[in-house]
Coordinates of C-alpha atoms in Angstrom, one line a residue:
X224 CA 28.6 -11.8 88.6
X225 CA 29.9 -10.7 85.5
X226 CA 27.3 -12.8 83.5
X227 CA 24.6 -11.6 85.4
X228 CA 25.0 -7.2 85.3
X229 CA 25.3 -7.9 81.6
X230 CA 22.0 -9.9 81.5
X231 CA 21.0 -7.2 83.7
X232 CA 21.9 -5.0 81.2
X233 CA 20.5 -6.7 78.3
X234 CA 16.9 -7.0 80.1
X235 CA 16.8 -3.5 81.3
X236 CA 17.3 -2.3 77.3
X237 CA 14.2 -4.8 76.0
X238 CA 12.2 -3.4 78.8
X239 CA 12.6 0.0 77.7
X240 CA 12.7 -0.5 73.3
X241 CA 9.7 -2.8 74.2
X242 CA 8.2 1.0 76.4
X243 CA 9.2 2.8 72.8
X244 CA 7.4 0.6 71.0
X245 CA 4.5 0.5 72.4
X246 CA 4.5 4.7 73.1
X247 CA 5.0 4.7 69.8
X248 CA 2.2 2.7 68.6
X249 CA 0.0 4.1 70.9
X250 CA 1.0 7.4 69.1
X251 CA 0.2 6.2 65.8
X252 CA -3.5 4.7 67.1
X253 CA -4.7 7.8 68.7
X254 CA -3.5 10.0 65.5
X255 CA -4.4 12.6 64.9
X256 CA -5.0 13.7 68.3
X257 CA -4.1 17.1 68.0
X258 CA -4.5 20.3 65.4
X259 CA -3.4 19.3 62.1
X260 CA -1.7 21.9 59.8
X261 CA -2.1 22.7 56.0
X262 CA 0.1 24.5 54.2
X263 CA -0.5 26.7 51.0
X264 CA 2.5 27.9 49.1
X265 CA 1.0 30.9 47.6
X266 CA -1.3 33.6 48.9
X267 CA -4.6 33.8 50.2
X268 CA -7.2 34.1 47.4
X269 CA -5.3 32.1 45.0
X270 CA -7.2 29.1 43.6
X271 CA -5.0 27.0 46.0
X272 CA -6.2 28.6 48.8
X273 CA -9.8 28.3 48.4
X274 CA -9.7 24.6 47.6
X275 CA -7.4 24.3 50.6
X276 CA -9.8 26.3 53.1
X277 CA -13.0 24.0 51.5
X278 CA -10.9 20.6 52.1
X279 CA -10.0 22.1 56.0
X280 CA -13.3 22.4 56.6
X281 CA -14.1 18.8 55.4
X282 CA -11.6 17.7 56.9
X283 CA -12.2 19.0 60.4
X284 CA -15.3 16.7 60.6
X285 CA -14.0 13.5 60.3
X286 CA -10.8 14.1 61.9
X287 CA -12.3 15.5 65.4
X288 CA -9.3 18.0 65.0
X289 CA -9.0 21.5 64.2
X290 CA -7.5 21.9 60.5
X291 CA -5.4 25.3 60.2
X292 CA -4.3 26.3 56.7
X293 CA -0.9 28.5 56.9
X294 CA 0.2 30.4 53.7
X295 CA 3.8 30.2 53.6
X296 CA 4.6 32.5 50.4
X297 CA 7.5 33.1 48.6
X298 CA 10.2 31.7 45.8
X299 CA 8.0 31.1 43.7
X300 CA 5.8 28.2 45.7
X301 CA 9.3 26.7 47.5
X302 CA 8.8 28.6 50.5
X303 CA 5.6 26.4 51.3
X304 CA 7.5 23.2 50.4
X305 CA 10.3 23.6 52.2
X306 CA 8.5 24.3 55.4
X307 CA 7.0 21.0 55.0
X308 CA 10.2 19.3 53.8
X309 CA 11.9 20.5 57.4
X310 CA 9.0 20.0 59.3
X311 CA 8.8 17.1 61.9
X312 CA 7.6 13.9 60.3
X313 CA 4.8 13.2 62.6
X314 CA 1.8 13.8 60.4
X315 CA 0.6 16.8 61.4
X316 CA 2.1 19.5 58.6
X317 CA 1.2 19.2 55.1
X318 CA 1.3 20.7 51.8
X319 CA -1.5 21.3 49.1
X320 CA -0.1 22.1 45.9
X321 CA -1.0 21.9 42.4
X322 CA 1.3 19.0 40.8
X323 CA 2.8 20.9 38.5
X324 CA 3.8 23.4 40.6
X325 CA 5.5 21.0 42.0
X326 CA 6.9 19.0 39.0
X327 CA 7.4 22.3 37.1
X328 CA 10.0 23.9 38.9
X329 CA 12.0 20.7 40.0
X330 CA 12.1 20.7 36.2
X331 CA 12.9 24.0 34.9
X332 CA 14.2 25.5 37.5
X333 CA 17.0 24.5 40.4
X334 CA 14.7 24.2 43.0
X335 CA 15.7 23.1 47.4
X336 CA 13.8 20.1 46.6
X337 CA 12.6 16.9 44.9
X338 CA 9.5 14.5 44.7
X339 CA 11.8 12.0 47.0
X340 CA 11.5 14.5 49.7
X341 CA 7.7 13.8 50.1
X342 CA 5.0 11.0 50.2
X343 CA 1.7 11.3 48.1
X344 CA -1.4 11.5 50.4
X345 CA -4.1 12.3 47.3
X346 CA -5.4 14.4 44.6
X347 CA -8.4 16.1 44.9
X348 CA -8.6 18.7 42.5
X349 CA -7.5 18.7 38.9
X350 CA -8.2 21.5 36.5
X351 CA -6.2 22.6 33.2
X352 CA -4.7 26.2 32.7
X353 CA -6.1 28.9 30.4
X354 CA -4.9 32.2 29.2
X355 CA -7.6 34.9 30.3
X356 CA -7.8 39.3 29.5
X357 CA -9.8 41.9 30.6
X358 CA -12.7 42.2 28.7
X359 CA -11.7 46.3 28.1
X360 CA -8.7 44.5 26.2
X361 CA -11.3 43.6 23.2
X362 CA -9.7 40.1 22.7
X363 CA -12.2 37.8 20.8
X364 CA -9.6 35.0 21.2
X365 CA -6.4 34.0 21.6
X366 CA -5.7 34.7 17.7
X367 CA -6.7 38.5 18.5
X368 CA -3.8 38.7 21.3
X369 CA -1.6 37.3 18.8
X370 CA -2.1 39.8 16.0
X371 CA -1.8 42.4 18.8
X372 CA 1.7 40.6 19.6
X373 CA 2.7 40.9 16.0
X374 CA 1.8 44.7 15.4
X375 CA 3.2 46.2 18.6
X376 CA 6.6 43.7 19.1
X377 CA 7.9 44.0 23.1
X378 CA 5.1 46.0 24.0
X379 CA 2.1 43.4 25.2
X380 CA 2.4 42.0 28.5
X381 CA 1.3 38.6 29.6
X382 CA 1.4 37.6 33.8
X383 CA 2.1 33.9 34.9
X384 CA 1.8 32.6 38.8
X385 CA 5.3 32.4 38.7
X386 CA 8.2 31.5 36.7
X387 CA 8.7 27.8 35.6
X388 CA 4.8 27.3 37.1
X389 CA 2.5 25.4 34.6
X390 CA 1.1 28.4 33.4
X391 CA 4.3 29.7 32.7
X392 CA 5.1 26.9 30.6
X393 CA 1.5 27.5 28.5
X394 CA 2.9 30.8 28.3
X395 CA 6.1 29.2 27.0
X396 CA 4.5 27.1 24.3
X397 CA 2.2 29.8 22.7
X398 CA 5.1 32.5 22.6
X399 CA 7.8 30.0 20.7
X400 CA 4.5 28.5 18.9
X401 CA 3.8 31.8 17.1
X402 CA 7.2 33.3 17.6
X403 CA 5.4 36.7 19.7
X404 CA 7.5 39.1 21.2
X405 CA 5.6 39.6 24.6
X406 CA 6.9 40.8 28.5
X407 CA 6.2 38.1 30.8
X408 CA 5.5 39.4 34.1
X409 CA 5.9 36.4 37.1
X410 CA 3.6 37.4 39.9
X411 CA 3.7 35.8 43.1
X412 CA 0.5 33.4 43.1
X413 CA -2.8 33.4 41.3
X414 CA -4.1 36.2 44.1
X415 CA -1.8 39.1 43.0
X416 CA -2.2 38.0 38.8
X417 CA -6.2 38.4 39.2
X418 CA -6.1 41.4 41.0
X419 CA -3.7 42.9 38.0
X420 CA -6.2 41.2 35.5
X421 CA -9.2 43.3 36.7
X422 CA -7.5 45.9 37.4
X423 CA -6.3 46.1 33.8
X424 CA -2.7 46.2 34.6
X425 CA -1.3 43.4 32.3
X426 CA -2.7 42.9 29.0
X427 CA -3.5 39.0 29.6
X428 CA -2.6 36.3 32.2
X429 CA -2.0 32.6 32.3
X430 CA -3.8 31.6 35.5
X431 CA -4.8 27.7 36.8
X432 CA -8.7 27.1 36.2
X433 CA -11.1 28.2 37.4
X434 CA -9.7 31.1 39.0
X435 CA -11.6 34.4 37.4
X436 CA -14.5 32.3 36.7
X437 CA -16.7 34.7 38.6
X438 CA -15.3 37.6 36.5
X439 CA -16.5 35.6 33.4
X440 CA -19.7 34.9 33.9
X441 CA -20.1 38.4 34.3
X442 CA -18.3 39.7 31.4
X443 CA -15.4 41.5 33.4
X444 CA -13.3 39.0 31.8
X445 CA -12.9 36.9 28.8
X446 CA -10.9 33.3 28.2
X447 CA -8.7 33.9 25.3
X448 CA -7.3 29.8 25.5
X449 CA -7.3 26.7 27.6
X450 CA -4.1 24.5 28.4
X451 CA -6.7 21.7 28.3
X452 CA -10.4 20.6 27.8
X453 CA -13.0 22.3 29.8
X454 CA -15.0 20.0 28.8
X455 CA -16.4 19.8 32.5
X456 CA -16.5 23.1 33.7
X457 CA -19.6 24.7 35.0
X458 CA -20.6 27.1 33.0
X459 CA -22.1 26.1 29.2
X460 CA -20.6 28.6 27.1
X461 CA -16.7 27.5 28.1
X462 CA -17.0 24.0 27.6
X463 CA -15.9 24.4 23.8
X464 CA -13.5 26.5 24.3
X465 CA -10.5 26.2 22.3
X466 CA -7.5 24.5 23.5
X467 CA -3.2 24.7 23.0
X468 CA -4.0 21.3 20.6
X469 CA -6.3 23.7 18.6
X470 CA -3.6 25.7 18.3
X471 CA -1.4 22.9 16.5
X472 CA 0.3 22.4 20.4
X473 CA 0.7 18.4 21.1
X474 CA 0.1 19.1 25.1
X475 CA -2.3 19.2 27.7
X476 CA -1.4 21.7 30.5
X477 CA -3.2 20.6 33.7
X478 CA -2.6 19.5 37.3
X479 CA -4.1 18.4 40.4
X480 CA -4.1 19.9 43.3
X481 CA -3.2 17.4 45.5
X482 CA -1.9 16.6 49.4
X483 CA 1.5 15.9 50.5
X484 CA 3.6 14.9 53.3
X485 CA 7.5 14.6 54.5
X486 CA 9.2 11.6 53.1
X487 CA 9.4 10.2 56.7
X488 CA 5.7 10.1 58.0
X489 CA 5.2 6.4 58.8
X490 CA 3.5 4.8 56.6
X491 CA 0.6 4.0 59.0
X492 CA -0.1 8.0 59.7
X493 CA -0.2 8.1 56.0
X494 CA -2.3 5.6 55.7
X495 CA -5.0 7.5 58.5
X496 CA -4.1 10.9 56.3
X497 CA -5.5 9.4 53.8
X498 CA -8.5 8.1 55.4
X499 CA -9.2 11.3 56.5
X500 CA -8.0 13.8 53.5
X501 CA -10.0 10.9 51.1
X502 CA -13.2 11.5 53.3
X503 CA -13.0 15.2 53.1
X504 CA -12.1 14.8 49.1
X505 CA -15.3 12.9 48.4
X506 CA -17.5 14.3 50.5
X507 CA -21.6 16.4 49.6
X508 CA -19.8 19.4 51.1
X509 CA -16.8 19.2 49.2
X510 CA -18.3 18.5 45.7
X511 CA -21.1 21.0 46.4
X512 CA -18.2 23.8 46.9
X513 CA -16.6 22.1 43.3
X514 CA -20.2 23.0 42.0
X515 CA -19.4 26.8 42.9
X516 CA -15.9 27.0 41.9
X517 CA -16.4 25.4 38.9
X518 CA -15.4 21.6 38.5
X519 CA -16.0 18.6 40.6
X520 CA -13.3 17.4 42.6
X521 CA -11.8 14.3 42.1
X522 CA -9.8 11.7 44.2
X523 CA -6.6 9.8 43.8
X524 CA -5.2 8.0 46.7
X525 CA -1.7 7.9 48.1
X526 CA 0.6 5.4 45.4
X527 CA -1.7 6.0 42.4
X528 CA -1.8 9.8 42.7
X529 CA 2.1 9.7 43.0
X530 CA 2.1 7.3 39.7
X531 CA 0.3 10.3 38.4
X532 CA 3.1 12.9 39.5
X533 CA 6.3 10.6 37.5
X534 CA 4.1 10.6 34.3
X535 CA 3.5 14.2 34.7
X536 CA 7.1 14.8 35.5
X537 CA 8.3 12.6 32.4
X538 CA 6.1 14.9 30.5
X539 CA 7.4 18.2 31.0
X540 CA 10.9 16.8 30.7
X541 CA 9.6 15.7 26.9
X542 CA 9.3 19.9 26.3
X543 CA 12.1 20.7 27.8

């Protein structure tokens, strides 16, 4: 009798793993079967934002789902990563975010996070940094702001994203480079920087390209610098424009904006995230929004765009 309840036993608790198992695969086959959430870390406007909004739209179409993008602001860009860090593992948050907004901070800063806490889903939008003014400023270049620097010591102000972003490390580099005396203001995001840029509020900003593009072309503002080659961009008369190894600076400042999930998605939601976030990165509509912002997108799946984020990583710890 004895034998037999704990057979009992033992059959009744295969019957039911077996039940999980197959729930759970089941899950995993109809995902995603509900609305799928991105978030932004910084605030709507930002160049973050827009490229998140394009790739929700994309990405509503081959998914069958509705794609919400949710700015969660503050610290700097953690905010947004934590809330993806704590979320449930089931797929259905994620976070775009430039890399080295992500690599900066963990970095330079003591950030609530690490690159362990999330998988890589893909990279679909890489651009390089640049140092822009209000045209009223009279800049020619970035020599000009420097000679301003130099005359009128403390009293120039230059705004970054935030501290220990990317662009605050360009800002970083040129400042020990030619040993300037300047205020950096951190702002929170690219949003609140541009609207201080036009507004003529701060003498010059380090922003992530191509945000202020618009303003460019139309002579509102002027690029002073770029953290890397613009070789690409959209718009002739930038695509020679000077860059920090110009300026006798060994580095390229760039990053990708790129998609990420919580350490413990399973690997076969992944797998359909990047399906679907791969689709939306390559598709007409996304590269004809590219062709207005300013560069095509690009793509780098899963492992390959997380290969990317260690090198990029492993660089930044070489300046600091």
């Amino acid at each position: 009798m004895k034998n037999l309840k704990t057979l009992t036993r033992v059959l009744s608790a295969a019957v039911v793993g077996a039940i999980c198992i197959g729930t759970a695969g089941e899950a995993l086959a109809a995902y995603p079967d509900n609305t799928l959430r991105i978030v932004v870390p910084w605030r709507a406007g930002g160049g973050t934002d827009s490229v998140g909004r394009a790739l929700a739209t994309e990405m509503e179409k081959i998914s069958g789902q509705a794609v919400l993008v949710e700015n969660v602001t503050g610290g700097s860009g953690t905010a947004g990563m934590l809330a993806v860090k704590n979320a449930k593992p089931d797929g259905y948050t994620m976070v775009l975010n430039g890399s080295a907004d992500i690599t900066a901070p963990i970095v330079f800063k003591n950030v609530p996070y690490s690159m362990d806490d999330y998988k890589c889903v893909g990279g679909v939008y890489a651009t390089p940094t640049w140092i822009i003014a209000n045209a009223e400023q009279g800049y020619k270049d970035f020599g000009d702001f420097v000679e301003a620097a130099k005359a009128a010591p403390g009293k120039l102000s230059l705004g970054v994203t935030a501290l220990g972003t990317p662009d605050h490390v360009t800002a970083d580099l040129l400042i020990k480079k030619y040993g300037i005396d300047v205020r950096v203001i951190p702002f929170n995001g690219g949003a609140p920087l541009k609207k201080a840029l036009i507004g003529n509020q701060v003498n010059a900003g380090v922003l992530i390209a191509p945000v202020m593009l618009e303003e460019v072309k139309a002579g509102v503002a002027k690029v002073l610098v770029a953290g890397g080659s613009l070789k690409s961009i959209k718009h002739g008369p930038l695509q020679s424009m000077a860059t920090l190894k110009d300026h006798g600076i060994d580095q390229e400042i760039s990053m990708i904006r790129g998609v990420y999930m919580h350490k413990d998605t399973p690997d076969a939601v992944i797998d359909k995230a990047i399906e679907i976030v791969g689709g939306a990165a390559q598709s007409q509509s996304f590269k004809d929004f590219g062709d207005k912002f300013g560069f095509d997108p690009v793509w780098i799946p899963g492992k390959s765009f997380c290969e990317f984020m260690k090198s990029e990583d492993k660089a930044y710890r070489s300046i600091k």
